[in-house]
Amino acid sequence: MQENNSAMDELNKQQNYSYSYHPLPCSDSNVDQINNEHNISAEEDCHKNKVYHLNKYALAGAILASTNSILLGYDIGVMSGAVIYIRKDLKISSVQVEILVGCLNVCSLIGSLVSGKISDMIGRRYTIMIAALTFLIGALLMGLAPSFTFLMFGRVIAGIGVGFSLMISPVYVAELSPDLTRGFLTSLPEVFISFGILLGYVSNYALSSLPIGLNWRIMLGIAALPAILVALGVLAMPESPRWLVMKGKLEEAKQVLIRTSSNKGEAEFRLSEISQAATNSSTSSRHGQGVWKELLITPTRPVLRILIAAVGINFFMQASGNDAVIYYSPEVFREAGVKGEKQLFGVTIIMGIAKTCFVLFSALVLDRFGRRPMLLLGSSGMAVSLFGLGMGCTLLHNSDEKPMWAIALCVVAVCAAVSFFSIGLGPTTWVYSSEIFPMRLRAQGTSLAISVNRLISGVVSMSFLSISEEITFGGMFFVLAGVMVLATLFFYYFLPETKGKSLEEIEALFEEELS
């Protein structure tokens, strides 16, 4: 990999700091020399001048990438209502309902696994385009489905697109973002997921009065519209500067870093850090250390700890049952005593508004309060809320009169559970799992963690109704409350704080935790 000397000369002339930067080829010894010089003056100067400032260029790129997440959110929200009419129209059983709902999450496992390698090959931007186009095909197939089999095929295609999206959006935003605003920007995918869920609920309410057979097809088919917009939006997005450095495109990386940094000095220092990380990655490759081998077969202690942290947070995100509660929210509210389809969809809209507001709040404060406090608040709050929901459902299940206070308790508890999820696990999972891997492992390491996320989501979604029928909804929520207690303990004892640190500093953080 050769560094662009003229680009570095230009950057050196433009910066106004009291240190010099020498344009040198990007060899191991020269990068070390650059970094040694920066450690004397540039690093101190750069960190000293860091301020919490939301860069507009980084924000625009993050919004364009995160818009892809609306597709998953919309599917989660709209399917909760559409499945009621699909069940009536296609005469399918409860088991088929679970398969229909959960297959998207299971099939997204495929997209998550292959997207890491693909994004390393063709870049982050075009991988986002693949995600949008794949979901577009799936949405059209679902909207035109004449039978259950055809509908399932559309869900499989859409699921692959969702898998691509869930992996690539947070990775792209994390690699584009400045250190001090990375938490906010990388949590935007979850904000858009929540907004998509709300749009799905609104679609259910607005289209529920249409004839059965037409209503659910329109509900599912109109998801093709945002997919088209996302695919077109990719054309206006910059490429990830870290991917550009890995490919030796330092001039392009420099231009992106200048636009996404507070000043020229910060951009230069970030380029130095990224170049060093890329050199380390090249050294590992020359020594035969492949990515999957380093992740799964011969991981170092820091890499093993990073992998466990990333897989663990993704596991607990879906083991919380949040996706299943949203998918089956009409069933849950019906069990809680809410009658009538319009009333059910109206309550779900309230839940969607609460979820969206809290995830936006969490995104805004994540860089100030840190990852750990938000995770601990969210998971402990979910444990209490799910326990209250279990209590309310148990009382209603064993009561013939259906007291209004118990119904209110269930509605409030469901809204509280999804709100606490939106405070903690919802946005923080994407941020944390996309920022802790070293650059050489980030794409494929994140794809592995997201694959676990999708697998657990599919398992929970495809078994939620069956298990609830065996142990009641109340029993199911007691189990989920216990899972959240375990999650809180895992986050407290195992996850170090990463706020304000560069992506290149975080691997050292995990090494320090082991010392």
Short mmCIF file of C-alpha atoms in Angstrom, two decimals:
data_model
loop_
_atom_site.label_atom_id
_atom_site.label_comp_id
_atom_site.label_asym_id
_atom_site.label_seq_id
_atom_site.Cartn_x
_atom_site.Cartn_y
_atom_site.Cartn_z
CA MET A 1 0.00 0.00 0.00
CA GLN A 2 1.53 3.35 -1.08
CA GLU A 3 0.66 6.63 0.56
CA ASN A 4 -0.24 9.58 -1.61
CA ASN A 5 2.63 12.02 -0.96
CA SER A 6 1.08 15.07 -2.60
CA ALA A 7 -2.08 14.62 -0.54
CA MET A 8 -0.08 14.55 2.67
CA ASP A 9 1.91 17.62 1.57
CA GLU A 10 -1.32 19.51 1.03
CA LEU A 11 -2.63 18.45 4.41
CA ASN A 12 0.64 19.54 6.04
CA LYS A 13 0.42 23.00 4.45
CA GLN A 14 -3.20 23.50 5.48
CA GLN A 15 -2.89 22.52 9.16
CA ASN A 16 -2.10 25.29 11.68
CA TYR A 17 -0.71 23.30 14.59
CA SER A 18 2.75 23.36 16.15
CA TYR A 19 3.90 20.03 14.79
CA SER A 20 4.99 18.79 11.41
CA TYR A 21 3.86 15.83 9.42
CA HIS A 22 6.35 14.20 7.05
CA PRO A 23 4.94 12.57 3.94
CA LEU A 24 6.43 9.07 3.88
CA PRO A 25 5.53 5.79 2.23
CA CYS A 26 3.20 3.76 4.42
CA SER A 27 5.70 1.10 5.46
CA ASP A 28 5.89 -0.35 8.96
CA SER A 29 8.93 1.69 9.97
CA ASN A 30 7.68 4.94 8.46
CA VAL A 31 4.25 4.70 10.09
CA ASP A 32 6.03 4.07 13.39
CA GLN A 33 8.12 7.19 12.76
CA ILE A 34 5.01 9.25 12.02
CA ASN A 35 3.28 8.00 15.13
CA ASN A 36 6.33 8.64 17.30
CA GLU A 37 6.34 12.24 16.19
CA HIS A 38 2.61 12.53 16.79
CA ASN A 39 2.90 11.07 20.26
CA ILE A 40 5.20 13.93 21.19
CA SER A 41 3.02 16.80 20.05
CA ALA A 42 0.14 16.00 17.72
CA GLU A 43 -1.65 13.55 19.97
CA GLU A 44 -1.63 15.95 22.90
CA ASP A 45 -2.69 18.84 20.68
CA CYS A 46 -5.44 16.83 18.99
CA HIS A 47 -6.94 15.46 22.18
CA LYS A 48 -6.63 18.80 23.92
CA ASN A 49 -8.65 20.48 21.18
CA LYS A 50 -11.40 17.87 21.04
CA VAL A 51 -14.81 19.34 21.70
CA TYR A 52 -18.26 17.83 21.51
CA HIS A 53 -19.31 19.09 18.09
CA LEU A 54 -21.77 17.42 15.76
CA ASN A 55 -20.17 17.45 12.33
CA LYS A 56 -22.79 18.09 9.67
CA TYR A 57 -21.05 16.02 6.99
CA ALA A 58 -20.74 13.01 9.30
CA LEU A 59 -24.37 13.49 10.37
CA ALA A 60 -25.58 13.51 6.76
CA GLY A 61 -23.67 10.32 5.95
CA ALA A 62 -24.96 8.63 9.11
CA ILE A 63 -28.55 9.57 8.31
CA LEU A 64 -28.31 8.25 4.76
CA ALA A 65 -26.82 4.95 5.95
CA SER A 66 -29.24 4.61 8.86
CA THR A 67 -32.27 5.17 6.63
CA ASN A 68 -31.71 1.57 5.54
CA SER A 69 -32.81 0.49 9.02
CA ILE A 70 -36.32 1.86 8.43
CA LEU A 71 -36.88 -1.24 6.30
CA LEU A 72 -36.43 -3.64 9.22
CA GLY A 73 -38.41 -1.44 11.59
CA TYR A 74 -41.29 -1.11 9.18
CA ASP A 75 -41.40 -4.87 8.66
CA ILE A 76 -41.45 -5.52 12.43
CA GLY A 77 -44.23 -2.99 12.99
CA VAL A 78 -46.42 -3.74 9.99
CA MET A 79 -46.19 -7.52 10.33
CA SER A 80 -47.71 -7.34 13.83
CA GLY A 81 -50.98 -6.21 12.22
CA ALA A 82 -50.67 -7.70 8.75
CA VAL A 83 -50.36 -11.22 10.16
CA ILE A 84 -53.90 -10.93 11.60
CA TYR A 85 -55.29 -10.54 8.07
CA ILE A 86 -52.85 -13.01 6.50
CA ARG A 87 -54.08 -15.60 8.97
CA LYS A 88 -57.69 -14.98 7.99
CA ASP A 89 -57.04 -14.72 4.25
CA LEU A 90 -54.66 -17.66 3.76
CA LYS A 91 -56.14 -19.81 6.55
CA ILE A 92 -52.80 -20.56 8.22
CA SER A 93 -52.17 -22.05 11.67
CA SER A 94 -50.38 -20.54 14.70
CA VAL A 95 -47.25 -22.52 13.86
CA GLN A 96 -47.29 -21.14 10.30
CA VAL A 97 -47.71 -17.65 11.74
CA GLU A 98 -44.59 -18.15 13.88
CA ILE A 99 -42.64 -19.47 10.88
CA LEU A 100 -43.79 -16.56 8.72
CA VAL A 101 -42.83 -13.98 11.33
CA GLY A 102 -39.58 -15.59 12.44
CA CYS A 103 -38.20 -16.68 9.07
CA LEU A 104 -37.19 -13.12 8.18
CA ASN A 105 -34.95 -12.99 11.25
CA VAL A 106 -33.48 -16.45 10.64
CA CYS A 107 -32.82 -15.70 6.97
CA SER A 108 -31.22 -12.38 7.87
CA LEU A 109 -28.51 -14.59 9.41
CA ILE A 110 -27.37 -15.32 5.84
CA GLY A 111 -27.06 -11.64 4.97
CA SER A 112 -25.24 -10.89 8.23
CA LEU A 113 -22.66 -13.64 7.69
CA VAL A 114 -21.75 -12.79 4.09
CA SER A 115 -21.98 -9.00 4.36
CA GLY A 116 -18.72 -8.66 6.29
CA LYS A 117 -16.60 -10.25 3.57
CA ILE A 118 -18.52 -8.48 0.81
CA SER A 119 -18.13 -5.06 2.46
CA ASP A 120 -14.38 -5.62 2.77
CA MET A 121 -14.25 -6.43 -0.95
CA ILE A 122 -16.50 -3.80 -2.56
CA GLY A 123 -16.79 -1.16 0.16
CA ARG A 124 -19.36 -0.12 2.75
CA ARG A 125 -21.43 2.12 0.44
CA TYR A 126 -22.19 -0.50 -2.18
CA THR A 127 -22.95 -3.09 0.47
CA ILE A 128 -25.65 -0.71 1.76
CA MET A 129 -27.02 -0.54 -1.79
CA ILE A 130 -27.11 -4.35 -1.98
CA ALA A 131 -29.07 -4.41 1.28
CA ALA A 132 -31.66 -1.94 -0.03
CA LEU A 133 -32.09 -3.64 -3.41
CA THR A 134 -32.44 -7.09 -1.85
CA PHE A 135 -35.13 -5.85 0.52
CA LEU A 136 -36.83 -4.09 -2.40
CA ILE A 137 -37.19 -7.41 -4.25
CA GLY A 138 -38.47 -9.12 -1.10
CA ALA A 139 -41.05 -6.39 -0.43
CA LEU A 140 -42.40 -6.60 -3.98
CA LEU A 141 -42.67 -10.38 -3.75
CA MET A 142 -44.55 -10.14 -0.44
CA GLY A 143 -46.91 -7.49 -1.76
CA LEU A 144 -47.77 -9.59 -4.81
CA ALA A 145 -47.86 -12.97 -3.03
CA PRO A 146 -50.78 -15.15 -4.20
CA SER A 147 -50.10 -17.90 -1.65
CA PHE A 148 -48.41 -18.68 1.65
CA THR A 149 -45.45 -20.33 -0.14
CA PHE A 150 -44.91 -17.27 -2.35
CA LEU A 151 -45.18 -15.02 0.70
CA MET A 152 -42.56 -17.10 2.52
CA PHE A 153 -40.21 -16.78 -0.46
CA GLY A 154 -40.55 -12.99 -0.31
CA ARG A 155 -39.83 -13.06 3.44
CA VAL A 156 -36.64 -15.07 2.81
CA ILE A 157 -35.35 -12.54 0.25
CA ALA A 158 -36.28 -9.58 2.46
CA GLY A 159 -34.58 -11.27 5.41
CA ILE A 160 -31.28 -11.52 3.55
CA GLY A 161 -31.51 -7.78 2.83
CA VAL A 162 -32.23 -7.07 6.50
CA GLY A 163 -29.13 -9.07 7.48
CA PHE A 164 -26.97 -6.97 5.18
CA SER A 165 -28.48 -3.77 6.55
CA LEU A 166 -28.13 -4.60 10.24
CA MET A 167 -24.43 -5.35 9.87
CA ILE A 168 -23.28 -2.68 7.46
CA SER A 169 -25.11 0.44 8.66
CA PRO A 170 -23.55 0.59 12.18
CA VAL A 171 -20.10 -0.37 10.86
CA TYR A 172 -20.19 2.33 8.19
CA VAL A 173 -21.38 5.01 10.62
CA ALA A 174 -18.84 3.99 13.30
CA GLU A 175 -16.00 4.23 10.77
CA LEU A 176 -17.19 7.60 9.47
CA SER A 177 -17.89 9.28 12.82
CA PRO A 178 -15.61 11.42 15.00
CA ASP A 179 -14.84 9.87 18.39
CA LEU A 180 -16.92 12.19 20.60
CA THR A 181 -20.12 11.87 18.56
CA ARG A 182 -19.78 8.25 17.47
CA GLY A 183 -22.29 7.05 20.07
CA PHE A 184 -25.03 9.36 18.81
CA LEU A 185 -24.36 8.78 15.13
CA THR A 186 -23.98 5.00 15.42
CA SER A 187 -27.22 4.75 17.39
CA LEU A 188 -29.14 6.39 14.53
CA PRO A 189 -29.87 2.97 12.92
CA GLU A 190 -31.88 2.06 16.03
CA VAL A 191 -33.65 5.45 15.88
CA PHE A 192 -34.67 4.68 12.32
CA ILE A 193 -35.71 1.13 13.26
CA SER A 194 -38.02 2.59 15.91
CA PHE A 195 -39.35 5.15 13.45
CA GLY A 196 -39.94 2.36 10.95
CA ILE A 197 -41.85 0.36 13.59
CA LEU A 198 -44.04 3.39 14.24
CA LEU A 199 -44.70 3.77 10.50
CA GLY A 200 -45.67 0.09 10.40
CA TYR A 201 -48.17 0.60 13.22
CA VAL A 202 -49.63 3.65 11.49
CA SER A 203 -49.90 1.63 8.26
CA ASN A 204 -51.79 -1.10 10.13
CA TYR A 205 -54.23 1.43 11.53
CA ALA A 206 -54.72 3.31 8.25
CA LEU A 207 -55.13 0.25 6.00
CA SER A 208 -57.03 -2.07 8.34
CA SER A 209 -60.42 -1.05 6.89
CA LEU A 210 -59.50 -2.22 3.36
CA PRO A 211 -60.80 -5.59 2.16
CA ILE A 212 -58.96 -8.61 3.57
CA GLY A 213 -56.43 -9.79 1.01
CA LEU A 214 -55.81 -6.29 -0.30
CA ASN A 215 -54.95 -4.66 3.04
CA TRP A 216 -52.04 -6.90 4.09
CA ARG A 217 -50.56 -6.94 0.58
CA ILE A 218 -50.45 -3.15 0.49
CA MET A 219 -49.07 -3.06 4.04
CA LEU A 220 -46.15 -5.27 3.02
CA GLY A 221 -45.65 -4.02 -0.54
CA ILE A 222 -45.26 -0.32 0.17
CA ALA A 223 -41.98 -1.10 1.99
CA ALA A 224 -40.48 -1.08 -1.52
CA LEU A 225 -40.71 2.74 -1.61
CA PRO A 226 -38.16 3.51 1.15
CA ALA A 227 -35.91 0.76 -0.28
CA ILE A 228 -35.76 2.67 -3.59
CA LEU A 229 -34.93 5.92 -1.78
CA VAL A 230 -32.15 4.23 0.22
CA ALA A 231 -30.59 2.74 -2.93
CA LEU A 232 -30.56 6.19 -4.57
CA GLY A 233 -29.26 7.86 -1.40
CA VAL A 234 -26.12 5.72 -1.46
CA LEU A 235 -24.94 7.73 -4.47
CA ALA A 236 -24.58 10.82 -2.28
CA MET A 237 -22.70 9.06 0.54
CA PRO A 238 -18.92 9.18 1.08
CA GLU A 239 -17.04 5.91 1.46
CA SER A 240 -15.72 4.86 4.87
CA PRO A 241 -12.28 6.47 5.41
CA ARG A 242 -11.00 3.33 7.13
CA TRP A 243 -11.99 1.13 4.20
CA LEU A 244 -10.29 3.62 1.84
CA VAL A 245 -7.07 3.45 3.87
CA MET A 246 -7.17 -0.36 3.83
CA LYS A 247 -7.38 -0.17 0.03
CA GLY A 248 -4.53 2.36 -0.21
CA LYS A 249 -6.79 5.25 -1.29
CA LEU A 250 -5.27 7.78 1.11
CA GLU A 251 -6.17 10.88 -0.88
CA GLU A 252 -9.87 9.98 -0.79
CA ALA A 253 -9.64 8.99 2.88
CA LYS A 254 -7.99 12.30 3.72
CA GLN A 255 -10.77 14.28 2.04
CA VAL A 256 -13.45 12.39 3.97
CA LEU A 257 -11.59 12.83 7.28
CA ILE A 258 -11.15 16.58 6.72
CA ARG A 259 -14.90 16.91 6.20
CA THR A 260 -15.82 14.77 9.23
CA SER A 261 -13.32 16.28 11.70
CA SER A 262 -13.42 19.47 13.75
CA ASN A 263 -10.15 20.78 12.33
CA LYS A 264 -7.25 19.83 10.07
CA GLY A 265 -5.11 18.72 12.99
CA GLU A 266 -7.71 16.23 14.14
CA ALA A 267 -8.10 14.93 10.58
CA GLU A 268 -4.35 14.42 10.28
CA PHE A 269 -4.11 12.64 13.59
CA ARG A 270 -7.04 10.36 12.74
CA LEU A 271 -5.36 9.51 9.43
CA SER A 272 -2.16 8.62 11.30
CA GLU A 273 -4.03 6.31 13.69
CA ILE A 274 -5.93 4.62 10.87
CA SER A 275 -2.74 4.18 8.82
CA GLN A 276 -1.03 2.50 11.77
CA ALA A 277 -3.99 0.17 12.27
CA ALA A 278 -3.98 -0.66 8.55
CA THR A 279 -0.27 -1.44 8.71
CA ASN A 280 -0.84 -3.78 11.65
CA SER A 281 -3.61 -5.44 9.68
CA SER A 282 -1.31 -5.92 6.67
CA THR A 283 1.36 -7.39 8.93
CA SER A 284 -1.13 -9.93 10.31
CA SER A 285 -2.16 -10.89 6.78
CA ARG A 286 1.46 -11.38 5.71
CA HIS A 287 2.01 -13.67 8.67
CA GLY A 288 -0.90 -15.86 7.57
CA GLN A 289 -3.31 -14.71 10.24
CA GLY A 290 -6.68 -14.75 8.47
CA VAL A 291 -9.68 -12.90 9.90
CA TRP A 292 -11.82 -15.93 10.70
CA LYS A 293 -8.82 -17.80 12.06
CA GLU A 294 -7.94 -14.89 14.32
CA LEU A 295 -11.53 -14.53 15.47
CA LEU A 296 -12.49 -18.14 16.11
CA ILE A 297 -9.46 -20.45 16.12
CA THR A 298 -6.45 -18.59 17.50
CA PRO A 299 -7.79 -15.35 19.03
CA THR A 300 -5.57 -13.37 21.37
CA ARG A 301 -6.96 -12.69 24.84
CA PRO A 302 -8.10 -9.13 23.93
CA VAL A 303 -9.75 -10.36 20.70
CA LEU A 304 -11.47 -13.19 22.59
CA ARG A 305 -12.77 -10.72 25.16
CA ILE A 306 -13.97 -8.39 22.38
CA LEU A 307 -15.72 -11.28 20.63
CA ILE A 308 -17.47 -12.42 23.83
CA ALA A 309 -18.56 -8.84 24.57
CA ALA A 310 -19.95 -8.32 21.05
CA VAL A 311 -21.71 -11.70 20.90
CA GLY A 312 -22.98 -11.32 24.47
CA ILE A 313 -24.60 -7.93 23.98
CA ASN A 314 -26.22 -9.08 20.73
CA PHE A 315 -27.46 -12.27 22.40
CA PHE A 316 -29.12 -10.39 25.26
CA MET A 317 -30.59 -7.80 22.89
CA GLN A 318 -32.76 -10.46 21.29
CA ALA A 319 -33.10 -12.79 24.29
CA SER A 320 -34.93 -9.86 25.92
CA GLY A 321 -37.89 -10.80 23.71
CA ASN A 322 -38.33 -7.23 22.48
CA ASP A 323 -38.80 -8.17 18.82
CA ALA A 324 -41.30 -10.88 19.71
CA VAL A 325 -43.28 -8.52 21.96
CA ILE A 326 -43.49 -6.04 19.08
CA TYR A 327 -44.33 -8.67 16.46
CA TYR A 328 -47.08 -10.13 18.65
CA SER A 329 -48.13 -6.95 20.44
CA PRO A 330 -51.78 -7.26 19.25
CA GLU A 331 -51.87 -10.78 20.71
CA VAL A 332 -50.35 -9.53 23.96
CA PHE A 333 -52.81 -6.63 24.22
CA ARG A 334 -55.70 -8.91 23.33
CA GLU A 335 -54.63 -11.20 26.18
CA ALA A 336 -54.50 -8.11 28.38
CA GLY A 337 -58.15 -7.36 27.66
CA VAL A 338 -57.95 -4.80 24.82
CA LYS A 339 -60.69 -5.65 22.31
CA GLY A 340 -61.29 -4.64 18.68
CA GLU A 341 -58.75 -4.36 15.90
CA LYS A 342 -58.82 -0.55 15.76
CA GLN A 343 -58.29 -0.35 19.52
CA LEU A 344 -55.42 -2.86 19.31
CA PHE A 345 -53.71 -0.91 16.54
CA GLY A 346 -54.30 2.35 18.41
CA VAL A 347 -52.54 1.02 21.50
CA THR A 348 -49.62 -0.22 19.40
CA ILE A 349 -49.24 3.29 17.94
CA ILE A 350 -48.94 4.66 21.48
CA MET A 351 -46.28 2.03 22.18
CA GLY A 352 -44.45 2.97 18.97
CA ILE A 353 -44.44 6.66 19.88
CA ALA A 354 -43.01 5.88 23.33
CA LYS A 355 -40.33 3.65 21.83
CA THR A 356 -39.31 6.24 19.24
CA CYS A 357 -39.11 9.08 21.77
CA PHE A 358 -36.96 7.12 24.21
CA VAL A 359 -34.54 5.82 21.58
CA LEU A 360 -34.04 9.37 20.36
CA PHE A 361 -33.40 10.51 23.93
CA SER A 362 -30.87 7.72 24.42
CA ALA A 363 -29.07 8.57 21.18
CA LEU A 364 -28.73 12.20 22.25
CA VAL A 365 -27.18 11.41 25.66
CA LEU A 366 -25.19 8.27 24.82
CA ASP A 367 -21.94 10.17 24.22
CA ARG A 368 -22.34 12.14 27.45
CA PHE A 369 -23.39 9.44 29.91
CA GLY A 370 -21.55 6.53 28.28
CA ARG A 371 -22.47 3.07 27.05
CA ARG A 372 -22.41 1.20 30.37
CA PRO A 373 -24.81 3.48 32.32
CA MET A 374 -27.38 3.39 29.52
CA LEU A 375 -27.11 -0.39 29.19
CA LEU A 376 -27.47 -0.94 32.94
CA LEU A 377 -30.42 1.46 33.20
CA GLY A 378 -32.15 -0.11 30.21
CA SER A 379 -31.69 -3.77 31.16
CA SER A 380 -32.61 -3.30 34.82
CA GLY A 381 -35.65 -1.23 33.80
CA MET A 382 -36.69 -3.97 31.38
CA ALA A 383 -36.38 -6.58 34.14
CA VAL A 384 -38.77 -4.62 36.37
CA SER A 385 -41.17 -3.83 33.51
CA LEU A 386 -41.32 -7.44 32.28
CA PHE A 387 -41.90 -8.67 35.83
CA GLY A 388 -44.80 -6.20 36.15
CA LEU A 389 -46.15 -7.35 32.78
CA GLY A 390 -45.94 -10.96 33.93
CA MET A 391 -47.86 -10.07 37.09
CA GLY A 392 -50.58 -8.26 35.12
CA CYS A 393 -50.99 -11.04 32.55
CA THR A 394 -51.13 -13.70 35.28
CA LEU A 395 -53.82 -11.79 37.16
CA LEU A 396 -55.89 -11.36 34.00
CA HIS A 397 -55.41 -14.98 32.99
CA ASN A 398 -56.77 -16.18 36.35
CA SER A 399 -59.57 -13.62 36.58
CA ASP A 400 -62.97 -13.70 34.90
CA GLU A 401 -63.75 -10.03 35.55
CA LYS A 402 -60.68 -8.49 33.82
CA PRO A 403 -60.19 -5.53 36.21
CA MET A 404 -59.35 -2.27 34.47
CA TRP A 405 -56.32 -1.60 36.68
CA ALA A 406 -54.74 -4.91 35.59
CA ILE A 407 -55.35 -4.05 31.92
CA ALA A 408 -53.76 -0.63 32.51
CA LEU A 409 -50.81 -2.30 34.28
CA CYS A 410 -50.18 -4.52 31.24
CA VAL A 411 -50.39 -1.66 28.75
CA VAL A 412 -48.06 0.54 30.84
CA ALA A 413 -45.66 -2.37 31.42
CA VAL A 414 -45.41 -3.17 27.70
CA CYS A 415 -44.74 0.48 26.88
CA ALA A 416 -42.19 0.68 29.71
CA ALA A 417 -40.42 -2.50 28.54
CA VAL A 418 -39.98 -1.30 24.95
CA SER A 419 -39.01 2.17 26.24
CA PHE A 420 -36.27 0.81 28.50
CA PHE A 421 -35.11 -1.35 25.59
CA SER A 422 -34.87 1.84 23.53
CA ILE A 423 -32.86 3.52 26.28
CA GLY A 424 -30.30 0.74 26.64
CA LEU A 425 -30.00 -2.37 24.50
CA GLY A 426 -31.68 -0.95 21.39
CA PRO A 427 -29.21 1.78 20.37
CA THR A 428 -26.19 0.73 22.44
CA THR A 429 -25.90 -2.76 20.94
CA TRP A 430 -25.26 -1.36 17.46
CA VAL A 431 -22.81 1.22 18.79
CA TYR A 432 -20.84 -1.14 21.01
CA SER A 433 -20.56 -4.13 18.70
CA SER A 434 -19.46 -1.98 15.74
CA GLU A 435 -16.81 0.02 17.60
CA ILE A 436 -14.93 -2.55 19.72
CA PHE A 437 -13.41 -4.72 16.97
CA PRO A 438 -9.98 -3.76 15.56
CA MET A 439 -10.11 -2.44 12.00
CA ARG A 440 -8.81 -5.66 10.43
CA LEU A 441 -11.60 -7.63 12.16
CA ARG A 442 -14.39 -5.07 12.28
CA ALA A 443 -16.53 -6.00 9.28
CA GLN A 444 -16.42 -9.76 9.72
CA GLY A 445 -16.39 -9.65 13.53
CA THR A 446 -19.47 -7.45 13.53
CA SER A 447 -21.12 -9.71 10.96
CA LEU A 448 -20.57 -12.68 13.29
CA ALA A 449 -22.07 -10.81 16.27
CA ILE A 450 -25.06 -9.63 14.22
CA SER A 451 -25.57 -13.20 12.98
CA VAL A 452 -26.00 -14.30 16.60
CA ASN A 453 -28.41 -11.39 17.02
CA ARG A 454 -30.50 -12.57 14.07
CA LEU A 455 -30.43 -16.23 15.09
CA ILE A 456 -31.68 -15.51 18.60
CA SER A 457 -34.30 -13.10 17.26
CA GLY A 458 -35.58 -15.80 14.91
CA VAL A 459 -35.64 -18.47 17.62
CA VAL A 460 -37.52 -16.23 20.06
CA SER A 461 -39.96 -14.98 17.42
CA MET A 462 -40.69 -18.48 16.12
CA SER A 463 -41.28 -19.94 19.58
CA PHE A 464 -42.90 -17.06 21.47
CA LEU A 465 -46.53 -18.01 20.85
CA SER A 466 -45.97 -21.75 21.33
CA ILE A 467 -44.16 -21.30 24.63
CA SER A 468 -46.73 -18.75 25.80
CA GLU A 469 -49.50 -21.22 25.08
CA GLU A 470 -47.74 -23.76 27.32
CA ILE A 471 -46.75 -21.51 30.24
CA THR A 472 -49.11 -18.52 29.58
CA PHE A 473 -48.04 -15.02 28.60
CA GLY A 474 -47.46 -14.23 32.26
CA GLY A 475 -45.01 -17.11 32.62
CA MET A 476 -43.21 -16.09 29.42
CA PHE A 477 -42.69 -12.55 30.70
CA PHE A 478 -41.36 -13.83 34.03
CA VAL A 479 -38.76 -15.83 32.06
CA LEU A 480 -37.80 -12.76 30.02
CA ALA A 481 -37.48 -10.71 33.23
CA GLY A 482 -35.00 -13.29 34.53
CA VAL A 483 -33.01 -13.07 31.30
CA MET A 484 -32.73 -9.31 31.78
CA VAL A 485 -31.39 -9.79 35.31
CA LEU A 486 -28.62 -11.96 33.84
CA ALA A 487 -28.01 -9.34 31.14
CA THR A 488 -27.57 -6.61 33.76
CA LEU A 489 -24.95 -8.70 35.57
CA PHE A 490 -23.13 -9.42 32.29
CA PHE A 491 -22.99 -5.74 31.33
CA TYR A 492 -21.83 -4.68 34.81
CA TYR A 493 -18.97 -7.16 35.11
CA PHE A 494 -17.84 -7.63 31.53
CA LEU A 495 -18.25 -4.52 29.37
CA PRO A 496 -15.73 -1.67 29.71
CA GLU A 497 -16.71 1.90 28.87
CA THR A 498 -15.73 3.05 25.36
CA LYS A 499 -17.15 6.58 25.06
CA GLY A 500 -14.85 9.27 23.72
CA LYS A 501 -12.17 6.81 22.58
CA SER A 502 -11.04 6.38 19.00
CA LEU A 503 -11.69 3.08 17.30
CA GLU A 504 -7.94 2.51 17.29
CA GLU A 505 -7.71 3.01 21.09
CA ILE A 506 -10.43 0.54 22.03
CA GLU A 507 -8.42 -2.64 21.41
CA ALA A 508 -5.85 -1.32 23.92
CA LEU A 509 -8.73 -0.71 26.34
CA PHE A 510 -9.61 -4.41 26.30
CA GLU A 511 -5.94 -5.28 26.83
CA GLU A 512 -5.86 -3.01 29.87
CA GLU A 513 -8.98 -4.67 31.28
CA LEU A 514 -7.10 -7.98 31.29
CA SER A 515 -3.97 -6.63 32.99
#
